[in-house]
Amino acid sequence: MSQAQPVYVRLAPEEREMLEKLADYLHKLGKIESPTLSDALRVCLHFTVNEILKAIEAERYK
């Protein structure tokens, strides 16, 4: 895997609060090692991309 590169994201206070809650929850479930915003965002990105790809494949192979 290539070296991670920093990405900067602006969040509204309520979005940051939601992400902090998600990070804590994912950490308690053992899905991420530490409850950081970056780890929570990374999980969200992987989940979202996988769901989009599934939807694309479902339409293609119906």
Short mmCIF file of C-alpha atoms in Angstrom, two decimals:
data_model
loop_
_atom_site.label_atom_id
_atom_site.label_comp_id
_atom_site.label_asym_id
_atom_site.label_seq_id
_atom_site.Cartn_x
_atom_site.Cartn_y
_atom_site.Cartn_z
CA MET A 1 0.00 0.00 0.00
CA SER A 2 1.32 3.44 -0.83
CA GLN A 3 2.14 6.07 1.76
CA ALA A 4 -0.96 7.88 3.03
CA GLN A 5 -1.28 11.51 1.99
CA PRO A 6 -2.98 14.18 4.10
CA VAL A 7 -6.37 15.46 2.97
CA TYR A 8 -8.09 18.40 4.60
CA VAL A 9 -11.87 18.48 5.01
CA ARG A 10 -14.08 21.23 6.36
CA LEU A 11 -16.84 20.03 8.65
CA ALA A 12 -19.73 21.83 10.24
CA PRO A 13 -19.76 21.45 14.04
CA GLU A 14 -22.64 18.95 13.88
CA GLU A 15 -20.83 16.91 11.20
CA ARG A 16 -17.71 16.78 13.34
CA GLU A 17 -19.80 15.67 16.31
CA MET A 18 -21.37 12.88 14.24
CA LEU A 19 -17.94 11.76 13.04
CA GLU A 20 -16.55 11.79 16.59
CA LYS A 21 -19.48 9.62 17.74
CA LEU A 22 -18.91 7.24 14.83
CA ALA A 23 -15.20 7.04 15.63
CA ASP A 24 -15.96 6.16 19.26
CA TYR A 25 -18.51 3.54 18.19
CA LEU A 26 -16.21 1.94 15.61
CA HIS A 27 -13.41 1.87 18.17
CA LYS A 28 -15.63 0.16 20.76
CA LEU A 29 -16.59 -2.43 18.13
CA GLY A 30 -12.92 -3.03 17.35
CA LYS A 31 -13.26 -1.86 13.75
CA ILE A 32 -10.57 0.82 14.19
CA GLU A 33 -7.53 0.84 16.49
CA SER A 34 -8.01 4.34 17.85
CA PRO A 35 -11.08 6.62 17.82
CA THR A 36 -9.70 9.20 15.40
CA LEU A 37 -11.62 11.23 12.86
CA SER A 38 -9.29 10.09 10.07
CA ASP A 39 -9.85 6.40 10.82
CA ALA A 40 -13.62 6.92 10.94
CA LEU A 41 -13.52 8.79 7.61
CA ARG A 42 -11.43 6.01 6.08
CA VAL A 43 -14.03 3.40 7.12
CA CYS A 44 -16.81 5.57 5.68
CA LEU A 45 -14.95 5.96 2.40
CA HIS A 46 -14.37 2.22 1.99
CA PHE A 47 -17.99 1.41 2.87
CA THR A 48 -19.41 4.05 0.53
CA VAL A 49 -17.24 3.09 -2.42
CA ASN A 50 -18.06 -0.60 -1.95
CA GLU A 51 -21.80 0.14 -1.83
CA ILE A 52 -21.60 2.28 -4.97
CA LEU A 53 -19.70 -0.46 -6.80
CA LYS A 54 -22.29 -3.06 -5.73
CA ALA A 55 -25.07 -0.84 -7.09
CA ILE A 56 -23.24 -0.39 -10.39
CA GLU A 57 -22.64 -4.14 -10.71
CA ALA A 58 -26.29 -4.94 -9.87
CA GLU A 59 -27.52 -2.68 -12.66
CA ARG A 60 -25.01 -4.03 -15.13
CA TYR A 61 -25.80 -7.71 -14.56
CA LYS A 62 -29.59 -7.64 -14.17
#
